[in-house]
């Protein structure tokens, strides 16, 4: 059900044509690893995220987040 | 960190929901995919930066952010962040309330004040502005702006002429 | 596994079996037969083309025959060696000399049909047998409809169904109609605790795995209705009871206590009938039945026993004894894992380390005579200092990347980026020849920064770092852009967007590469000695092992003499004299030249880091300083002191250990005894402590049998919640029942009461079979009181090692690092880790000794260069970093007049909390500097974005 909703929304969005630019900060041990493993399993997800790898989410500074928005990010996804 | 970001983003005029902090362990690829997909779709709904914020001028938003970055680099707000983290850590108190309240009471004011200061300097170096104009441009109360202006003028950084402020 | 694959000192010989083992400890000759895999491991890039083109389908045995693969295949993506192999039985080329398609499609030229079986003769000093477990016969499963009704699955098959990379991609469907089931039944003890199939033992792991599988299934399909049919719920592992309770509460998994005798099919569904302990008959219809099959001895156990000349026990598992659980009957031949007896992953990993310790004891004289160390040329510091000259290598990874991403476009784009002097594409960057060519190109073009745009740095960065080192460049000067795992693979349907993303990722990586700096590869010398805390069985066993491996040990015991809880034990669970075990150990300790024993001593404080600890030990009013490289926590636990049950009020109420003490002094105290009542779980499993104490069930059975032996006409009643006589201890339980000992189940709502009377005592309890209260006048009440944590809290603060909610020390990782704590260089064993038997304590002590001996044997510890560095000029000594560091890896130290922060590189994990919280930005992280991250953020914007 949840997945259906998501894909329906995606269709709606495709019409508006807006492709957000999102910067991700991924923890090496957790989220980055999960993202790799998503790749190994060939799961598919939208190609809007660019990733900065950090050793731990604790590394992430408020400055980084603000700088990302300043540099044109429409969203910042931090993943621990 | 996340809470500080959220509150400060809001202060800079950015919808705090544009930043998300999620947890996915190395073994949770499906969860990661779900999170990313959901998040991208959420940001799509919000539209480009500035749109959901209702900020008519993107430039203004970027200025807030530029000043914001400088503020986040400044020693005072950083000390406030460090001190609060240290305190919560020591107490072993990581409840959402304690963090939200702590950030609101200790860190946000320091960041905001520093951002306003930086933005006044940025604006005035481009041209003279009245207190009203400044207050509108930097998204701050007149009193807050006035406080900075008076400190800056005491230092001789800025001056007032016929109701307009400019760099000295 | 990857680690084992990468170690230069581990040679992995797959497809092989042992044919003969000659010689003696220190000088074995192992004759090994290796069957060909027909694919050259060194050349194979694991691209999967061979599988794709092979016309010959074969049943995928890795996926429990639920899927089809092809003759050339790899069992699963992470398999080691990361090379495909050809199923010789199915291959057309091997059998009929036709086809040969795979060899033609393999771009790496890895397929080699000329491979022949090899006879290898290996000179080894010690042998570890770890053949795992075998499968329960299909014949046993047929009773439960397996093979007859398609929707009866084994738990192994079900596990594959729930696996996201399994045959159904994690969707649980019925094999009969591919539809999701609504009601699932798990039947426990299939092929375990069942004398009719010859497996009288308990397989120890099935209760927990069934609960896990059921939880995973519920997580996938929340509407599923799952019932598990148990005889006893045996979740006695560390933290398992808690996990079980959570699963029951969170997922509403239905626990039914009954053994289902058979499975029938009615109208395409499965019908079960069962009888609950109150004697009521029930029946139910299910869509799927999962048989929780047990662990058998390996199929080739007898062959192994003959070839290796070792004895098996009566269930065909390897024969061992309680006091040396990892030694087979042949000297120098060791055993680990399920071949020693059914066990779970943490215990198997622990045993494996323990076996390694014994091998290391045996071979300590020969240490470093056969080891391979890799050497690298000196670093070209001048080149590194020059302006960045970046080379970008964009990998096709066969079709893995190039099938989606326009690799050539990405390569050309890289050429437009500032600082890039060389940009190329490679077919497989990680193949041996590509690495060689990359190395040559780096040299030719005098590159001093390298960007590999390929797969994940998590898996491949070490490989490219090594390539840089091999040509005299600092390994920190390589950066990877992950355009496979996080791009091509996950955006397969959107090649254009994926190509754009790949360009962005390369741009960001190049931006970071410009700012990469060479990092020191620091190593620190190790003080070659160990401090062992606790002189009980675990502490003594680990101290002996480390000492036998050739290192000094200081053994600290708080009481006046060695022994700990072992002093109070009379018989081991396999009937040996526990006092003799103790006496032997103490004797060996006292005679050992490498061991210094400090009794009545206590650790007051510890400072330093792995390799260089300094501890303060207080002893009889004085304090001493001890320098040591590693430390083992073996401080034990204590017998729980019961509250209530008239304990302390009546001399007739004892604990199990008190009973053993009395029994050891003679049987006179039983002269007038008629009824003995034992009560299980006193204090454990939610009464006072939440954990299960693991061994009280077996201890009670053991003592009950002992009582029967000395006075056969005794009536013995054991009140229990679940009898957890796991593994081979099940034999004792069965024997006890045969000897007429009464076992009566109680629920925590209706605990047995001990009532003191004018003359004697009686026990009142609810009997579920009678459905009524029962009163037993008792000559003796024995409380199975369980194991409480020792004084862990205080020690946890001193060592800064975390505890579990039950008050035992928490291991760094339950499965991967079961005997290490979060602090590097500190290890853990025995009751300090959690309740366990003597046998398990000794195995764990050996494991801790093996782990502790690693830094000691190396003499140096390498430190990851991603550590934090403090700019002392900018530091204001506020101490925020010190208080926030989760690893105690940064501290304030006097530098001139003021205190300044300083990183303890050996302890630092590079998390960066200190850097992100430093008020003056004085801390920078190796490989992840503020500038580098900022550069990546700026490069995120295609137009570029500058720092103001």
mmCIF file of N, CA and C in Angstrom, chain B residues 3-110:
data_model
loop_
_atom_site.group_PDB
_atom_site.id
_atom_site.type_symbol
_atom_site.label_atom_id
_atom_site.label_comp_id
_atom_site.label_asym_id
_atom_site.label_seq_id
_atom_site.Cartn_x
_atom_site.Cartn_y
_atom_site.Cartn_z
ATOM 1 N N UNK B 3 18.816 18.884 15.730
ATOM 2 C CA UNK B 3 17.838 19.812 16.275
ATOM 3 C C UNK B 3 18.314 21.242 16.069
ATOM 4 N N UNK B 4 19.590 21.492 16.298
ATOM 5 C CA UNK B 4 20.146 22.819 16.079
ATOM 6 C C UNK B 4 19.931 23.220 14.631
ATOM 7 N N UNK B 5 20.245 22.297 13.722
ATOM 8 C CA UNK B 5 20.072 22.576 12.296
ATOM 9 C C UNK B 5 18.643 22.943 11.994
ATOM 10 N N UNK B 6 17.731 22.117 12.501
ATOM 11 C CA UNK B 6 16.324 22.343 12.185
ATOM 12 C C UNK B 6 15.885 23.722 12.643
ATOM 13 N N UNK B 7 16.193 24.036 13.901
ATOM 14 C CA UNK B 7 15.738 25.316 14.429
ATOM 15 C C UNK B 7 16.400 26.478 13.694
ATOM 16 N N UNK B 8 17.669 26.295 13.360
ATOM 17 C CA UNK B 8 18.382 27.401 12.726
ATOM 18 C C UNK B 8 17.965 27.560 11.258
ATOM 19 N N UNK B 9 17.686 26.427 10.593
ATOM 20 C CA UNK B 9 17.204 26.503 9.215
ATOM 21 C C UNK B 9 15.919 27.323 9.178
ATOM 22 N N UNK B 10 15.064 27.049 10.156
ATOM 23 C CA UNK B 10 13.806 27.769 10.227
ATOM 24 C C UNK B 10 14.084 29.259 10.376
ATOM 25 N N UNK B 11 15.047 29.557 11.215
ATOM 26 C CA UNK B 11 15.406 30.943 11.453
ATOM 27 C C UNK B 11 15.923 31.595 10.163
ATOM 28 N N UNK B 12 16.612 30.787 9.347
ATOM 29 C CA UNK B 12 17.144 31.314 8.094
ATOM 30 C C UNK B 12 16.082 31.327 7.009
ATOM 31 N N UNK B 13 14.876 30.889 7.343
ATOM 32 C CA UNK B 13 13.807 30.920 6.362
ATOM 33 C C UNK B 13 13.696 29.660 5.532
ATOM 34 N N UNK B 14 14.357 28.597 5.948
ATOM 35 C CA UNK B 14 14.264 27.337 5.217
ATOM 36 C C UNK B 14 13.348 26.391 5.985
ATOM 37 N N UNK B 15 12.445 25.760 5.258
ATOM 38 C CA UNK B 15 11.560 24.782 5.874
ATOM 39 C C UNK B 15 12.400 23.669 6.508
ATOM 40 N N UNK B 16 12.353 23.518 7.830
ATOM 41 C CA UNK B 16 13.242 22.540 8.478
ATOM 42 C C UNK B 16 12.997 21.108 8.015
ATOM 43 N N UNK B 17 11.839 20.865 7.437
ATOM 44 C CA UNK B 17 11.566 19.493 6.972
ATOM 45 C C UNK B 17 12.418 19.120 5.764
ATOM 46 N N UNK B 18 13.072 20.123 5.183
ATOM 47 C CA UNK B 18 13.950 19.815 4.051
ATOM 48 C C UNK B 18 15.198 19.059 4.509
ATOM 49 N N UNK B 19 15.468 19.152 5.813
ATOM 50 C CA UNK B 19 16.591 18.372 6.320
ATOM 51 C C UNK B 19 16.023 17.170 7.052
ATOM 52 N N UNK B 20 16.562 16.003 6.756
ATOM 53 C CA UNK B 20 16.060 14.868 7.513
ATOM 54 C C UNK B 20 17.233 14.100 8.098
ATOM 55 N N UNK B 21 16.990 13.526 9.230
ATOM 56 C CA UNK B 21 18.001 12.665 9.857
ATOM 57 C C UNK B 21 17.343 11.312 10.058
ATOM 58 N N UNK B 22 17.881 10.311 9.400
ATOM 59 C CA UNK B 22 17.274 8.990 9.511
ATOM 60 C C UNK B 22 18.339 7.966 9.867
ATOM 61 N N UNK B 23 17.886 6.831 10.367
ATOM 62 C CA UNK B 23 18.821 5.777 10.747
ATOM 63 C C UNK B 23 18.515 4.526 9.943
ATOM 64 N N UNK B 24 19.525 4.006 9.321
ATOM 65 C CA UNK B 24 19.369 2.714 8.648
ATOM 66 C C UNK B 24 20.656 1.952 8.897
ATOM 67 N N UNK B 25 20.556 0.799 9.511
ATOM 68 C CA UNK B 25 21.775 0.051 9.788
ATOM 69 C C UNK B 25 22.241 -0.613 8.504
ATOM 70 N N UNK B 26 23.482 -1.092 8.544
ATOM 71 C CA UNK B 26 24.091 -1.684 7.366
ATOM 72 C C UNK B 26 23.212 -2.788 6.778
ATOM 73 N N UNK B 27 22.434 -3.408 7.628
ATOM 74 C CA UNK B 27 21.656 -4.562 7.174
ATOM 75 C C UNK B 27 20.279 -4.161 6.651
ATOM 76 N N UNK B 28 19.990 -2.861 6.653
ATOM 77 C CA UNK B 28 18.618 -2.465 6.342
ATOM 78 C C UNK B 28 18.475 -1.782 4.987
ATOM 79 N N UNK B 29 18.921 -2.467 3.952
ATOM 80 C CA UNK B 29 18.816 -1.881 2.621
ATOM 81 C C UNK B 29 17.367 -1.532 2.249
ATOM 82 N N UNK B 30 16.406 -2.444 2.474
ATOM 83 C CA UNK B 30 15.037 -2.090 2.097
ATOM 84 C C UNK B 30 14.539 -0.840 2.816
ATOM 85 N N UNK B 31 14.892 -0.745 4.071
ATOM 86 C CA UNK B 31 14.477 0.426 4.834
ATOM 87 C C UNK B 31 15.110 1.682 4.242
ATOM 88 N N UNK B 32 16.378 1.569 3.872
ATOM 89 C CA UNK B 32 17.071 2.710 3.286
ATOM 90 C C UNK B 32 16.348 3.171 2.020
ATOM 91 N N UNK B 33 15.991 2.202 1.182
ATOM 92 C CA UNK B 33 15.322 2.536 -0.076
ATOM 93 C C UNK B 33 13.993 3.224 0.207
ATOM 94 N N UNK B 34 13.270 2.702 1.168
ATOM 95 C CA UNK B 34 11.995 3.286 1.547
ATOM 96 C C UNK B 34 12.186 4.739 2.006
ATOM 97 N N UNK B 35 13.186 4.931 2.848
ATOM 98 C CA UNK B 35 13.433 6.262 3.392
ATOM 99 C C UNK B 35 13.781 7.247 2.293
ATOM 100 N N UNK B 36 14.707 6.836 1.423
ATOM 101 C CA UNK B 36 15.181 7.735 0.371
ATOM 102 C C UNK B 36 14.035 8.062 -0.588
ATOM 103 N N UNK B 37 13.289 7.020 -0.958
ATOM 104 C CA UNK B 37 12.193 7.235 -1.896
ATOM 105 C C UNK B 37 11.163 8.190 -1.291
ATOM 106 N N UNK B 38 10.813 7.943 -0.048
ATOM 107 C CA UNK B 38 9.848 8.797 0.630
ATOM 108 C C UNK B 38 10.343 10.227 0.725
ATOM 109 N N UNK B 39 11.630 10.343 1.027
ATOM 110 C CA UNK B 39 12.182 11.680 1.243
ATOM 111 C C UNK B 39 12.220 12.468 -0.062
ATOM 112 N N UNK B 40 12.667 11.814 -1.145
ATOM 113 C CA UNK B 40 12.732 12.500 -2.437
ATOM 114 C C UNK B 40 11.337 12.971 -2.822
ATOM 115 N N UNK B 41 10.352 12.112 -2.583
ATOM 116 C CA UNK B 41 9.004 12.483 -2.988
ATOM 117 C C UNK B 41 8.491 13.651 -2.117
ATOM 118 N N UNK B 42 8.913 13.656 -0.872
ATOM 119 C CA UNK B 42 8.506 14.763 0.008
ATOM 120 C C UNK B 42 9.085 16.084 -0.502
ATOM 121 N N UNK B 43 10.362 16.033 -0.883
ATOM 122 C CA UNK B 43 11.004 17.264 -1.355
ATOM 123 C C UNK B 43 10.401 17.692 -2.696
ATOM 124 N N UNK B 44 10.028 16.691 -3.505
ATOM 125 C CA UNK B 44 9.360 17.034 -4.763
ATOM 126 C C UNK B 44 8.081 17.806 -4.470
ATOM 127 N N UNK B 45 7.342 17.321 -3.477
ATOM 128 C CA UNK B 45 6.102 18.005 -3.099
ATOM 129 C C UNK B 45 6.362 19.441 -2.679
ATOM 130 N N UNK B 46 7.447 19.637 -1.989
ATOM 131 C CA UNK B 46 7.730 20.973 -1.465
ATOM 132 C C UNK B 46 8.183 21.908 -2.578
ATOM 133 N N UNK B 47 8.695 21.341 -3.658
ATOM 134 C CA UNK B 47 9.180 22.176 -4.753
ATOM 135 C C UNK B 47 10.565 22.691 -4.478
ATOM 136 N N UNK B 48 11.100 23.512 -5.411
ATOM 137 C CA UNK B 48 12.463 24.009 -5.252
ATOM 138 C C UNK B 48 12.616 24.819 -3.965
ATOM 139 N N UNK B 49 13.828 24.885 -3.500
ATOM 140 C CA UNK B 49 14.111 25.649 -2.286
ATOM 141 C C UNK B 49 13.576 27.063 -2.464
ATOM 142 N N UNK B 50 12.856 27.520 -1.468
ATOM 143 C CA UNK B 50 12.312 28.869 -1.566
ATOM 144 C C UNK B 50 10.840 28.848 -1.876
ATOM 145 N N UNK B 51 10.396 27.822 -2.613
ATOM 146 C CA UNK B 51 8.994 27.796 -3.017
ATOM 147 C C UNK B 51 8.068 27.543 -1.838
ATOM 148 N N UNK B 52 8.331 26.461 -1.145
ATOM 149 C CA UNK B 52 7.469 26.129 -0.022
ATOM 150 C C UNK B 52 7.636 27.150 1.095
ATOM 151 N N UNK B 53 8.778 27.780 1.111
ATOM 152 C CA UNK B 53 9.066 28.736 2.160
ATOM 153 C C UNK B 53 8.280 30.026 1.949
ATOM 154 N N UNK B 54 7.759 30.209 0.720
ATOM 155 C CA UNK B 54 7.007 31.420 0.431
ATOM 156 C C UNK B 54 7.905 32.637 0.369
ATOM 157 N N UNK B 55 9.184 32.372 0.244
ATOM 158 C CA UNK B 55 10.136 33.483 0.164
ATOM 159 C C UNK B 55 10.153 33.936 -1.298
ATOM 160 N N UNK B 56 9.736 35.180 -1.540
ATOM 161 C CA UNK B 56 9.613 35.584 -2.946
ATOM 162 C C UNK B 56 10.976 35.703 -3.610
ATOM 163 N N UNK B 57 11.989 36.145 -2.810
ATOM 164 C CA UNK B 57 13.308 36.299 -3.437
ATOM 165 C C UNK B 57 14.232 35.210 -2.932
ATOM 166 N N UNK B 58 14.670 34.390 -3.843
ATOM 167 C CA UNK B 58 15.599 33.331 -3.504
ATOM 168 C C UNK B 58 16.913 33.928 -2.988
ATOM 169 N N UNK B 59 17.254 35.073 -3.573
ATOM 170 C CA UNK B 59 18.499 35.744 -3.183
ATOM 171 C C UNK B 59 18.562 36.011 -1.682
ATOM 172 N N UNK B 60 17.392 36.451 -1.206
ATOM 173 C CA UNK B 60 17.309 36.806 0.210
ATOM 174 C C UNK B 60 17.581 35.568 1.075
ATOM 175 N N UNK B 61 16.982 34.471 0.634
ATOM 176 C CA UNK B 61 17.143 33.214 1.356
ATOM 177 C C UNK B 61 18.622 32.799 1.359
ATOM 178 N N UNK B 62 19.240 32.927 0.197
ATOM 179 C CA UNK B 62 20.643 32.552 0.099
ATOM 180 C C UNK B 62 21.487 33.447 1.020
ATOM 181 N N UNK B 63 21.090 34.710 1.122
ATOM 182 C CA UNK B 63 21.835 35.613 2.012
ATOM 183 C C UNK B 63 21.711 35.157 3.472
ATOM 184 N N UNK B 64 20.466 34.813 3.839
ATOM 185 C CA UNK B 64 20.288 34.289 5.207
ATOM 186 C C UNK B 64 21.226 33.109 5.436
ATOM 187 N N UNK B 65 21.295 32.251 4.431
ATOM 188 C CA UNK B 65 22.100 31.035 4.590
ATOM 189 C C UNK B 65 23.590 31.357 4.658
ATOM 190 N N UNK B 66 24.007 32.291 3.790
ATOM 191 C CA UNK B 66 25.420 32.677 3.818
ATOM 192 C C UNK B 66 25.785 33.195 5.198
ATOM 193 N N UNK B 67 24.929 34.075 5.712
ATOM 194 C CA UNK B 67 25.185 34.604 7.053
ATOM 195 C C UNK B 67 25.116 33.475 8.071
ATOM 196 N N UNK B 68 24.206 32.531 7.790
ATOM 197 C CA UNK B 68 24.032 31.401 8.687
ATOM 198 C C UNK B 68 25.297 30.573 8.797
ATOM 199 N N UNK B 69 25.930 30.319 7.660
ATOM 200 C CA UNK B 69 27.160 29.530 7.664
ATOM 201 C C UNK B 69 28.214 30.233 8.518
ATOM 202 N N UNK B 70 28.296 31.557 8.325
ATOM 203 C CA UNK B 70 29.273 32.307 9.119
ATOM 204 C C UNK B 70 28.947 32.205 10.601
ATOM 205 N N UNK B 71 27.653 32.292 10.892
ATOM 206 C CA UNK B 71 27.235 32.217 12.296
ATOM 207 C C UNK B 71 27.616 30.862 12.883
ATOM 208 N N UNK B 72 27.430 29.804 12.059
ATOM 209 C CA UNK B 72 27.704 28.457 12.564
ATOM 210 C C UNK B 72 29.193 28.225 12.753
ATOM 211 N N UNK B 73 29.994 29.137 12.177
ATOM 212 C CA UNK B 73 31.431 29.030 12.324
ATOM 213 C C UNK B 73 31.914 29.819 13.539
ATOM 214 N N UNK B 74 31.071 30.725 13.987
ATOM 215 C CA UNK B 74 31.508 31.660 15.032
ATOM 216 C C UNK B 74 31.646 30.960 16.375
ATOM 217 N N UNK B 75 32.507 31.483 17.163
ATOM 218 C CA UNK B 75 32.877 30.824 18.400
ATOM 219 C C UNK B 75 31.749 30.764 19.419
ATOM 220 N N UNK B 76 30.999 31.867 19.529
ATOM 221 C CA UNK B 76 29.960 31.920 20.569
ATOM 222 C C UNK B 76 28.907 30.825 20.392
ATOM 223 N N UNK B 77 28.269 30.790 19.226
ATOM 224 C CA UNK B 77 27.268 29.734 19.061
ATOM 225 C C UNK B 77 27.870 28.338 19.152
ATOM 226 N N UNK B 78 29.092 28.180 18.694
ATOM 227 C CA UNK B 78 29.725 26.856 18.769
ATOM 228 C C UNK B 78 29.970 26.460 20.208
ATOM 229 N N UNK B 79 30.388 27.442 21.006
ATOM 230 C CA UNK B 79 30.584 27.147 22.431
ATOM 231 C C UNK B 79 29.252 26.744 23.053
ATOM 232 N N UNK B 80 28.186 27.462 22.655
ATOM 233 C CA UNK B 80 26.861 27.137 23.201
ATOM 234 C C UNK B 80 26.486 25.698 22.848
ATOM 235 N N UNK B 81 26.758 25.309 21.606
ATOM 236 C CA UNK B 81 26.445 23.939 21.166
ATOM 237 C C UNK B 81 27.248 22.919 21.970
ATOM 238 N N UNK B 82 28.545 23.197 22.077
ATOM 239 C CA UNK B 82 29.425 22.288 22.811
ATOM 240 C C UNK B 82 29.010 22.150 24.259
ATOM 241 N N UNK B 83 28.707 23.294 24.867
ATOM 242 C CA UNK B 83 28.360 23.282 26.289
ATOM 243 C C UNK B 83 27.073 22.496 26.523
ATOM 244 N N UNK B 84 26.105 22.707 25.640
ATOM 245 C CA UNK B 84 24.835 21.991 25.823
ATOM 246 C C UNK B 84 25.037 20.482 25.627
ATOM 247 N N UNK B 85 25.778 20.125 24.584
ATOM 248 C CA UNK B 85 26.020 18.700 24.342
ATOM 249 C C UNK B 85 26.705 18.066 25.546
ATOM 250 N N UNK B 86 27.671 18.795 26.066
ATOM 251 C CA UNK B 86 28.428 18.307 27.219
ATOM 252 C C UNK B 86 27.501 18.087 28.406
ATOM 253 N N UNK B 87 26.606 19.054 28.600
ATOM 254 C CA UNK B 87 25.705 18.994 29.752
ATOM 255 C C UNK B 87 24.750 17.801 29.605
ATOM 256 N N UNK B 88 24.125 17.683 28.441
ATOM 257 C CA UNK B 88 23.165 16.593 28.242
ATOM 258 C C UNK B 88 23.865 15.241 28.340
ATOM 259 N N UNK B 89 25.066 15.190 27.827
ATOM 260 C CA UNK B 89 25.861 13.972 27.855
ATOM 261 C C UNK B 89 26.141 13.561 29.281
ATOM 262 N N UNK B 90 26.520 14.539 30.070
ATOM 263 C CA UNK B 90 26.865 14.285 31.465
ATOM 264 C C UNK B 90 25.651 13.788 32.238
ATOM 265 N N UNK B 91 24.500 14.428 31.943
ATOM 266 C CA UNK B 91 23.274 14.039 32.648
ATOM 267 C C UNK B 91 22.700 12.749 32.076
ATOM 268 N N UNK B 92 23.235 12.332 30.925
ATOM 269 C CA UNK B 92 22.679 11.150 30.258
ATOM 270 C C UNK B 92 21.263 11.408 29.780
ATOM 271 N N UNK B 93 20.953 12.680 29.553
ATOM 272 C CA UNK B 93 19.592 13.036 29.172
ATOM 273 C C UNK B 93 19.538 13.300 27.674
ATOM 274 N N UNK B 94 18.969 12.346 26.935
ATOM 275 C CA UNK B 94 18.906 12.548 25.491
ATOM 276 C C UNK B 94 17.451 12.613 25.038
ATOM 277 N N UNK B 95 16.570 13.027 25.958
ATOM 278 C CA UNK B 95 15.156 13.101 25.602
ATOM 279 C C UNK B 95 14.956 14.223 24.598
ATOM 280 N N UNK B 96 13.953 14.054 23.772
ATOM 281 C CA UNK B 96 13.674 15.019 22.717
ATOM 282 C C UNK B 96 13.386 16.389 23.335
ATOM 283 N N UNK B 97 12.648 16.370 24.454
ATOM 284 C CA UNK B 97 12.262 17.636 25.085
ATOM 285 C C UNK B 97 13.505 18.393 25.517
ATOM 286 N N UNK B 98 14.392 17.660 26.203
ATOM 287 C CA UNK B 98 15.581 18.321 26.738
ATOM 288 C C UNK B 98 16.403 18.933 25.617
ATOM 289 N N UNK B 99 16.523 18.202 24.513
ATOM 290 C CA UNK B 99 17.327 18.699 23.398
ATOM 291 C C UNK B 99 16.648 19.911 22.766
ATOM 292 N N UNK B 100 15.347 19.761 22.466
ATOM 293 C CA UNK B 100 14.627 20.865 21.828
ATOM 294 C C UNK B 100 14.688 22.122 22.692
ATOM 295 N N UNK B 101 14.394 21.944 23.959
ATOM 296 C CA UNK B 101 14.381 23.097 24.864
ATOM 297 C C UNK B 101 15.773 23.711 24.986
ATOM 298 N N UNK B 102 16.750 22.838 25.133
ATOM 299 C CA UNK B 102 18.127 23.303 25.296
ATOM 300 C C UNK B 102 18.577 24.111 24.087
ATOM 301 N N UNK B 103 18.299 23.580 22.910
ATOM 302 C CA UNK B 103 18.710 24.275 21.683
ATOM 303 C C UNK B 103 17.998 25.620 21.605
ATOM 304 N N UNK B 104 16.703 25.586 21.916
ATOM 305 C CA UNK B 104 15.892 26.800 21.828
ATOM 306 C C UNK B 104 16.409 27.867 22.783
ATOM 307 N N UNK B 105 16.751 27.432 23.975
ATOM 308 C CA UNK B 105 17.143 28.410 24.996
ATOM 309 C C UNK B 105 18.594 28.859 24.843
ATOM 310 N N UNK B 106 19.459 27.949 24.451
ATOM 311 C CA UNK B 106 20.895 28.279 24.507
ATOM 312 C C UNK B 106 21.525 28.515 23.138
ATOM 313 N N UNK B 107 21.257 27.646 22.197
ATOM 314 C CA UNK B 107 22.040 27.699 20.956
ATOM 315 C C UNK B 107 21.406 28.630 19.938
ATOM 316 N N UNK B 108 20.095 28.466 19.756
ATOM 317 C CA UNK B 108 19.446 29.253 18.705
ATOM 318 C C UNK B 108 19.662 30.760 18.896
ATOM 319 N N UNK B 109 19.463 31.306 20.107
ATOM 320 C CA UNK B 109 19.670 32.753 20.261
ATOM 321 C C UNK B 109 21.071 33.180 19.826
ATOM 322 N N UNK B 110 22.065 32.376 20.167
ATOM 323 C CA UNK B 110 23.441 32.727 19.808
ATOM 324 C C UNK B 110 23.627 32.703 18.299
#
